[in-house]
GROMACS .gro file of C-alpha atoms in nm:
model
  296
    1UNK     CA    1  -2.904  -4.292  -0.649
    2UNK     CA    2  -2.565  -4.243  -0.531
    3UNK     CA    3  -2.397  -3.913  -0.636
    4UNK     CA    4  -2.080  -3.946  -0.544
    5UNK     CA    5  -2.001  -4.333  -0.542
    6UNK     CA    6  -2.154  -4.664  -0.537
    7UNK     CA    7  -2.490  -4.723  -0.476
    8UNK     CA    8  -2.586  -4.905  -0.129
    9UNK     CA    9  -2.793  -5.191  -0.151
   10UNK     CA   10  -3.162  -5.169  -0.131
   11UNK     CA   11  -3.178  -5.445   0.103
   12UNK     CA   12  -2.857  -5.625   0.339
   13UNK     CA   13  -2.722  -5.928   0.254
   14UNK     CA   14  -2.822  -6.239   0.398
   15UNK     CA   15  -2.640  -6.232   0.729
   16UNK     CA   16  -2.375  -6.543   0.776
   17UNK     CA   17  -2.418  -6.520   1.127
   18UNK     CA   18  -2.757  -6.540   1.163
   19UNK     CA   19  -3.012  -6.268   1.252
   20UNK     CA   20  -2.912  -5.946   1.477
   21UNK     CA   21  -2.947  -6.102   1.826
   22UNK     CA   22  -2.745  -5.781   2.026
   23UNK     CA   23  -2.915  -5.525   2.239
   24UNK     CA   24  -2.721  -5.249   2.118
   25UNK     CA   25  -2.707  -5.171   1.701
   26UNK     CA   26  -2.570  -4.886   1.597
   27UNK     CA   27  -2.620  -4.637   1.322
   28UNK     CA   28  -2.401  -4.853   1.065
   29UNK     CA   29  -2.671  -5.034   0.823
   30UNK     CA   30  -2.614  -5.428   0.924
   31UNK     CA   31  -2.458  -5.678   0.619
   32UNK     CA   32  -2.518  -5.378   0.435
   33UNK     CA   33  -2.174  -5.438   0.173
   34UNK     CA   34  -2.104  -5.845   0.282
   35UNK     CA   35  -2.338  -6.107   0.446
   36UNK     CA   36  -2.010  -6.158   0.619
   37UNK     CA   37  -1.934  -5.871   0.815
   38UNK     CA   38  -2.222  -5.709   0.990
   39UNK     CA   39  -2.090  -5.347   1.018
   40UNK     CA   40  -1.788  -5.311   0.825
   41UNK     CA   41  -1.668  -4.968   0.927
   42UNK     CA   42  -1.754  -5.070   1.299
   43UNK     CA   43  -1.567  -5.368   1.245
   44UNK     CA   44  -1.222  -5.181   1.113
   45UNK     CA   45  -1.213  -4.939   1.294
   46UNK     CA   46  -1.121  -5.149   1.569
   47UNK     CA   47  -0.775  -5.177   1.448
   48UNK     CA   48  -0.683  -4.835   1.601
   49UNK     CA   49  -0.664  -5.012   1.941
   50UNK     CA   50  -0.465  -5.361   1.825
   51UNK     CA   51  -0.258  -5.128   1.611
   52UNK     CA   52  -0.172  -4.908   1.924
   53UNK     CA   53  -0.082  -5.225   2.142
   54UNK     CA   54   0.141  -5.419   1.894
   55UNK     CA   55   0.345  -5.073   1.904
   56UNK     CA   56   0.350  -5.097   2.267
   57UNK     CA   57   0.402  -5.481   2.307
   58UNK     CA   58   0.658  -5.401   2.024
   59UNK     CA   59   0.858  -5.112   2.197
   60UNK     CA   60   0.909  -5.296   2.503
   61UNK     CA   61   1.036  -5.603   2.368
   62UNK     CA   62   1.382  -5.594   2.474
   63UNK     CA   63   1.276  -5.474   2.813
   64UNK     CA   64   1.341  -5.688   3.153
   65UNK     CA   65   1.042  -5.612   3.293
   66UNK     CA   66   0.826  -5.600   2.957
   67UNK     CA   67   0.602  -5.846   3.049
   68UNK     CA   68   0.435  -5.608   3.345
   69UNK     CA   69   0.435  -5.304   3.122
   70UNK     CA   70   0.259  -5.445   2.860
   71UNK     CA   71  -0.044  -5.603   3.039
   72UNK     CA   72  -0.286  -5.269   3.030
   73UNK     CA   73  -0.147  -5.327   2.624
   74UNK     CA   74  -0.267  -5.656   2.565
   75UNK     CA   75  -0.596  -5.451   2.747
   76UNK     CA   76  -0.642  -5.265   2.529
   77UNK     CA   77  -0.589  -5.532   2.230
   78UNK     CA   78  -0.886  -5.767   2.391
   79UNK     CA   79  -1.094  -5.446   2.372
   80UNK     CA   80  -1.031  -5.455   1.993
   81UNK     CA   81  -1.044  -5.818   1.913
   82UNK     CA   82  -1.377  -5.827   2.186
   83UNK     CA   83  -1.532  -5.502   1.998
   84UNK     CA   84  -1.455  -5.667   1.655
   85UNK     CA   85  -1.586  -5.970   1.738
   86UNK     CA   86  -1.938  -5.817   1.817
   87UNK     CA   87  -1.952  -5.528   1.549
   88UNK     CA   88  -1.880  -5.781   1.235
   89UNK     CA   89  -2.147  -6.058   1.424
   90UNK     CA   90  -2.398  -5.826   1.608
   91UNK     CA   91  -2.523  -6.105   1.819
   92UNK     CA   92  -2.607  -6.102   2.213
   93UNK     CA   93  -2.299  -6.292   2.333
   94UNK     CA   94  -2.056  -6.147   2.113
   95UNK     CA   95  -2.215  -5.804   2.307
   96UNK     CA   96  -2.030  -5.979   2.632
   97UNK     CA   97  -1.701  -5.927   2.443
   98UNK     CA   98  -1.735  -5.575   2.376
   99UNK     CA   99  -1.860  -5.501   2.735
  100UNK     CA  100  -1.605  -5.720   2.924
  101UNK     CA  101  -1.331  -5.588   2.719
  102UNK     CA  102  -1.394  -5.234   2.840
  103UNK     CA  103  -1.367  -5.331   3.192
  104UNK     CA  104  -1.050  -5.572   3.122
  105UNK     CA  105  -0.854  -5.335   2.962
  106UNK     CA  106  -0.912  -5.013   3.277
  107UNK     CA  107  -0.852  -5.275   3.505
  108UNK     CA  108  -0.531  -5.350   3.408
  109UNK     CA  109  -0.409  -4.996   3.394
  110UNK     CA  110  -0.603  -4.955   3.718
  111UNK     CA  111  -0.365  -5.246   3.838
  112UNK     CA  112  -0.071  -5.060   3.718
  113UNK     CA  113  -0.114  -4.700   3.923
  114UNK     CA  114  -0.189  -4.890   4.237
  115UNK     CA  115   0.050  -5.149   4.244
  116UNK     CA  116   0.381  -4.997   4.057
  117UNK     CA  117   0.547  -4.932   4.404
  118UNK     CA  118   0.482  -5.241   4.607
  119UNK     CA  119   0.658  -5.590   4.667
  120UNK     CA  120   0.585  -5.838   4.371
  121UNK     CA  121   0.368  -6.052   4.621
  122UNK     CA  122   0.163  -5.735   4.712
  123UNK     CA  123   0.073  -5.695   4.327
  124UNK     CA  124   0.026  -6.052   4.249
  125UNK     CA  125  -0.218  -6.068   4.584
  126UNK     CA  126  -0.422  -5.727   4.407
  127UNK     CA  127  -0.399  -5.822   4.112
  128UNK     CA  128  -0.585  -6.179   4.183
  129UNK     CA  129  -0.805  -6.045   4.400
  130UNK     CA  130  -0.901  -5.764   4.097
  131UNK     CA  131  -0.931  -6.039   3.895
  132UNK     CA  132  -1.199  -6.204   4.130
  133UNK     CA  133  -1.364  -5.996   4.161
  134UNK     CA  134  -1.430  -5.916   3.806
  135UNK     CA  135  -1.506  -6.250   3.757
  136UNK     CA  136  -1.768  -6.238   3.976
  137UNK     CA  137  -1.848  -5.927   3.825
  138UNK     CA  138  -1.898  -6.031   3.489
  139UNK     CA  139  -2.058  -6.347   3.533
  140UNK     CA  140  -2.314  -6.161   3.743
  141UNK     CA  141  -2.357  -5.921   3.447
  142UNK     CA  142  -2.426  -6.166   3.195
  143UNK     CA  143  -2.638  -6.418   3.361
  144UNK     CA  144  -2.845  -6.073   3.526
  145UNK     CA  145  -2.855  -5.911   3.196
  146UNK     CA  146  -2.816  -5.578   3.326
  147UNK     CA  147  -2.642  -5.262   3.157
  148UNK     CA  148  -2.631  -4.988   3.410
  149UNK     CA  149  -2.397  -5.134   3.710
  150UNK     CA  150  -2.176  -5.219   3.392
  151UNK     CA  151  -2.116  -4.860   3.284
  152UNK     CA  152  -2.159  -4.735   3.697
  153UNK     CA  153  -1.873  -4.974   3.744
  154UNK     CA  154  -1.634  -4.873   3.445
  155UNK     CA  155  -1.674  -4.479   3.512
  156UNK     CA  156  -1.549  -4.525   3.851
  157UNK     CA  157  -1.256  -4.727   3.792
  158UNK     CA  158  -1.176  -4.475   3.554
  159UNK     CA  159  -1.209  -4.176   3.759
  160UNK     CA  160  -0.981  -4.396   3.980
  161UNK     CA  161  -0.745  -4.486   3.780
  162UNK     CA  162  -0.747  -4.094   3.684
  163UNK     CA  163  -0.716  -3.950   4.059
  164UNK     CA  164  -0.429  -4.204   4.113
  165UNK     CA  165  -0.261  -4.067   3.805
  166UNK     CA  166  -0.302  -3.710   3.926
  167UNK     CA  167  -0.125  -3.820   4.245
  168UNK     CA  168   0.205  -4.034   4.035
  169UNK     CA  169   0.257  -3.691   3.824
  170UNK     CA  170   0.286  -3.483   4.128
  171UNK     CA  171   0.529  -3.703   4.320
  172UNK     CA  172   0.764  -3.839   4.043
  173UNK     CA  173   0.784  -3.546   3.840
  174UNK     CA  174   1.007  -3.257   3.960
  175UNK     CA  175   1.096  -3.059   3.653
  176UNK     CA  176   0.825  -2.812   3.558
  177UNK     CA  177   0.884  -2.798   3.234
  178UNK     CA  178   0.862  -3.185   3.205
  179UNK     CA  179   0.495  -3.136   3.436
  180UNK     CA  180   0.378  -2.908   3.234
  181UNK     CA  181   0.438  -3.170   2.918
  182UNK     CA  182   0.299  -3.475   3.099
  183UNK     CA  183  -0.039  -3.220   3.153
  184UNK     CA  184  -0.058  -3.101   2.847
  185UNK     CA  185  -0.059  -3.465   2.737
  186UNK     CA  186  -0.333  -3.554   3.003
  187UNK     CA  187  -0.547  -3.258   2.879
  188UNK     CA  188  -0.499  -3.393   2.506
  189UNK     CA  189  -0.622  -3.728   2.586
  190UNK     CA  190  -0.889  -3.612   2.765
  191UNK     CA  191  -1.000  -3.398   2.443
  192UNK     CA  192  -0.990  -3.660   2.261
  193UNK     CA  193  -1.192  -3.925   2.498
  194UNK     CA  194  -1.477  -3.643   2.488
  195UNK     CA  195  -1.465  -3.569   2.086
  196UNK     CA  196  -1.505  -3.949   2.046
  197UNK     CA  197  -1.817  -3.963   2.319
  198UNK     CA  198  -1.970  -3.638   2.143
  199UNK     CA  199  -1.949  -3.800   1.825
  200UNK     CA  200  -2.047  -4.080   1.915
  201UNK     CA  201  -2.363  -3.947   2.030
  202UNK     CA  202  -2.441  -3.711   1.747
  203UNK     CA  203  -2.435  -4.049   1.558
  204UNK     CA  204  -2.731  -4.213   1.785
  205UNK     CA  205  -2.931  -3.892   1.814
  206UNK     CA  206  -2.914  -3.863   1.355
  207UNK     CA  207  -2.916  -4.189   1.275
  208UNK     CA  208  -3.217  -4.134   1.037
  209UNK     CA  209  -3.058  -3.823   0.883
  210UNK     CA  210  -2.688  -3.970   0.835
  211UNK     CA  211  -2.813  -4.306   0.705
  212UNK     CA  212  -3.014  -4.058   0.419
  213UNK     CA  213  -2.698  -3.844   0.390
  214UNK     CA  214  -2.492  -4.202   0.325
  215UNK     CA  215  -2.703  -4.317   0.092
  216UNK     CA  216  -2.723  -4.022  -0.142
  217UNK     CA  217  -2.333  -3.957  -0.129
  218UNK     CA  218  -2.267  -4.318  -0.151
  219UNK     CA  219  -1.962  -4.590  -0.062
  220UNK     CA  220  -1.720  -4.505   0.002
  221UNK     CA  221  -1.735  -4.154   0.071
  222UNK     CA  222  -1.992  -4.227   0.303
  223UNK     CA  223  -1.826  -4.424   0.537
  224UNK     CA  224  -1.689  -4.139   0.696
  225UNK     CA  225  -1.995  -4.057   0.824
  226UNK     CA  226  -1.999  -4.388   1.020
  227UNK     CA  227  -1.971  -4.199   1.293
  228UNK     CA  228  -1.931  -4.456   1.580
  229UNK     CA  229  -1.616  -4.627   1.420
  230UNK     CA  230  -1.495  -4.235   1.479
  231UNK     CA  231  -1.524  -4.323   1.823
  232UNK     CA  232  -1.334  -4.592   1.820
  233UNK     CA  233  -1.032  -4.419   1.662
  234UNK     CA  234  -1.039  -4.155   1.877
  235UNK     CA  235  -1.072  -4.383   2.232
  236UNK     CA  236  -0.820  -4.593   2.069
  237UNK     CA  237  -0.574  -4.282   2.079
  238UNK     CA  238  -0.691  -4.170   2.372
  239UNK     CA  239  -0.650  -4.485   2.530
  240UNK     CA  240  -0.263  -4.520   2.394
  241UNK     CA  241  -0.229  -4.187   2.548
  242UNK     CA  242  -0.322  -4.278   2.880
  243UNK     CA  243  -0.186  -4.649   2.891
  244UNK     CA  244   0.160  -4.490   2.749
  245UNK     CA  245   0.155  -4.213   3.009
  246UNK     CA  246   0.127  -4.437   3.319
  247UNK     CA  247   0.354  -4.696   3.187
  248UNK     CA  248   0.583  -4.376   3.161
  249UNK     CA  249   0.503  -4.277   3.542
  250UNK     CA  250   0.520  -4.575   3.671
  251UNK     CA  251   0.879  -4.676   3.505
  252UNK     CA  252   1.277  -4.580   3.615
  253UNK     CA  253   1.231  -4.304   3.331
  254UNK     CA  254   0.929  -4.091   3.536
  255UNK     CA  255   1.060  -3.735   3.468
  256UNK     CA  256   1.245  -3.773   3.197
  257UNK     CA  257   1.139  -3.579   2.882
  258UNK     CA  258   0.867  -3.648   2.706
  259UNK     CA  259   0.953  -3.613   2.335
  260UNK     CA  260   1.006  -3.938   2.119
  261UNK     CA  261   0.844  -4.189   2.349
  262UNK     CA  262   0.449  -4.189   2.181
  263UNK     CA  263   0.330  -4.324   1.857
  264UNK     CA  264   0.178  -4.096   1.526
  265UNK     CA  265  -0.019  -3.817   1.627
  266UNK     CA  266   0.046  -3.874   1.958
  267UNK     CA  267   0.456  -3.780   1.931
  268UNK     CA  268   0.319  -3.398   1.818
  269UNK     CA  269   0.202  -3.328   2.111
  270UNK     CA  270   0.518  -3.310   2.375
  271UNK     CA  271   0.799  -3.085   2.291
  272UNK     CA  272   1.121  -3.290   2.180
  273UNK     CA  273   1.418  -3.233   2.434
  274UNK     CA  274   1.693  -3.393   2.539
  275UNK     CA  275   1.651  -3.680   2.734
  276UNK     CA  276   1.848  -3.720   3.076
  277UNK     CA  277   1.914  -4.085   3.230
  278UNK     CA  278   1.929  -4.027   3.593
  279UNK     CA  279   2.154  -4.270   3.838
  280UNK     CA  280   1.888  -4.507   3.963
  281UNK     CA  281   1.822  -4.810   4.084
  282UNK     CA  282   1.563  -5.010   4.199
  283UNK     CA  283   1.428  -5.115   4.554
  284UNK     CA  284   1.186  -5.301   4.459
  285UNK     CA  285   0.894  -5.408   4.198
  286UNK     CA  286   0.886  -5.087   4.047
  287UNK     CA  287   0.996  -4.855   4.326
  288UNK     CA  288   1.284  -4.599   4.253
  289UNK     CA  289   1.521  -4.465   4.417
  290UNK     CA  290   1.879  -4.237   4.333
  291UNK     CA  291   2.176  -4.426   4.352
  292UNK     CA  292   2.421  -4.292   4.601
  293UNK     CA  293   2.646  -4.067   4.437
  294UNK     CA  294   2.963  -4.172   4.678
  295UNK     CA  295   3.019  -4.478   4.873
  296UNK     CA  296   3.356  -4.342   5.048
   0.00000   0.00000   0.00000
């Protein structure tokens, strides 16, 4: 009996989409409050990362280049439709989605640091041959039906992406006091990332003991102890943080102030100064340089 809500269900629903087919099922108890959604909290949580990307798609609307800056955010969208997709359904394939997605969405940022400085047919030649490769990649996974070289693979291109990053800061930011922001906002992301991963892993190692603890509180106070859709609120901010920051880096406005640029909670974090717009123009996709101040 439920003390401080509704009452779960002493059985699930009968699933819409068939039995659980997935490798991986999480804490969340499956078709549990609809036969249409498999884990609803799972499932909604995914918003964090669409919600993040529409504001990033959204911001640079007006922009020239806006098309290039907003690839690692329609990422990070596919890694909330893809996650969505396997959390309400649960089933093997839709799996593919949520693992794919993870490498999609680093990939593109991964594209991003590496390419921001070179010619347009440099990119477009890494960037298609990225792509190919996880092609490959991915077809290899599924058909192989491995796990391991899936996660090997995504924590290095993430400790890539995040040595390249290290590197952009230190060569396009000059002010101190506008370093000292960007690593503050680095070392906040980071936080974040590794909450989400402790959390999530307190939720697979007391599954038994949360699921009790959910069932005597009751819905809907008990969803917050769906601990894995935690996770994917705080990646998804993380995420933002780190997909904003390099599209920051990697722009004309590197060095500029940070304050005013990030979405809710994210805009807390950086101290709100006046923002300078240097003479600059560019030399080519992405590359910078100062204007010269007199032609004479």
């Amino acid at each position: 009996m439920a003390s401080l809500g509704w009452s779960y269900r002493d059985m699930p629903y009968d699933p819409y989409w068939g039995p659980t087919s997935s490798k991986a099922n999480f804490c969340e108890e499956d078709y549990i409050v609809t036969r249409y959604v498999a884990e609803l909290i799972n499932t909604l949580t995914n918003l964090t990362y669409i919600l993040y990307a529409i504001h990033g798609i959204y911001k640079n609307w007006s922009r020239k280049d806006a098309f290039l800056r907003n690839i690692p955010y329609l990422g990070i969208m596919g890694v909330g439709f893809g996650s969505a997709l396997f959390h309400s359904t649960n089933k093997y394939y839709t799996q593919w989605a949520d693992d794919l997605s993870m490498l999609l969405a680093t990939a593109t940022v991964m594209h991003r640091v590496y390419t921001y400085d070179d010619r347009p047919i440099h990119a477009v030649l890494k960037g298609l041959g990225l792509a190919a490769f996880l092609t490959a990649f991915s077809l290899w996974h599924c058909l192989s039906d491995e796990i391991v070289a899936h996660a090997a693979l995504f924590g290095v291109m993430v400790v890539l992406v995040g040595l390249k990053t290290r590197s952009i800061i230190s060569d396009r930011v000059a002010d101190p006091d506008v370093k000292k922001e960007v690593r503050k906002l680095v070392w906040w992301g980071s936080a974040i990332f590794i909450s989400g991963y402790v959390i999530w892993n307190i939720d697979n190692f007391t599954c038994s003991w949360l699921t009790e603890a959910k069932r005597k509180i009751g819905m809907p106070l008990s969803f917050l102890l769906e601990l894995h859709g935690w996770w994917h609120i705080f990646t998804g901010i993380g995420a933002y943080i780190f997909i904003a920051l390099v599209e920051y880096l990697t722009s004309e406005e590197a060095g500029e102030p940070l304050g005013g640029r990030f979405a809710w909670p994210v805009d807390m974090f950086p101290r709100k100064r006046a923002r300078s717009t240097p003479n600059i123009t560019r030399t080519g996709y992405g590359t910078l340089s100062a204007a010269p101040e007199n032609m004479d």
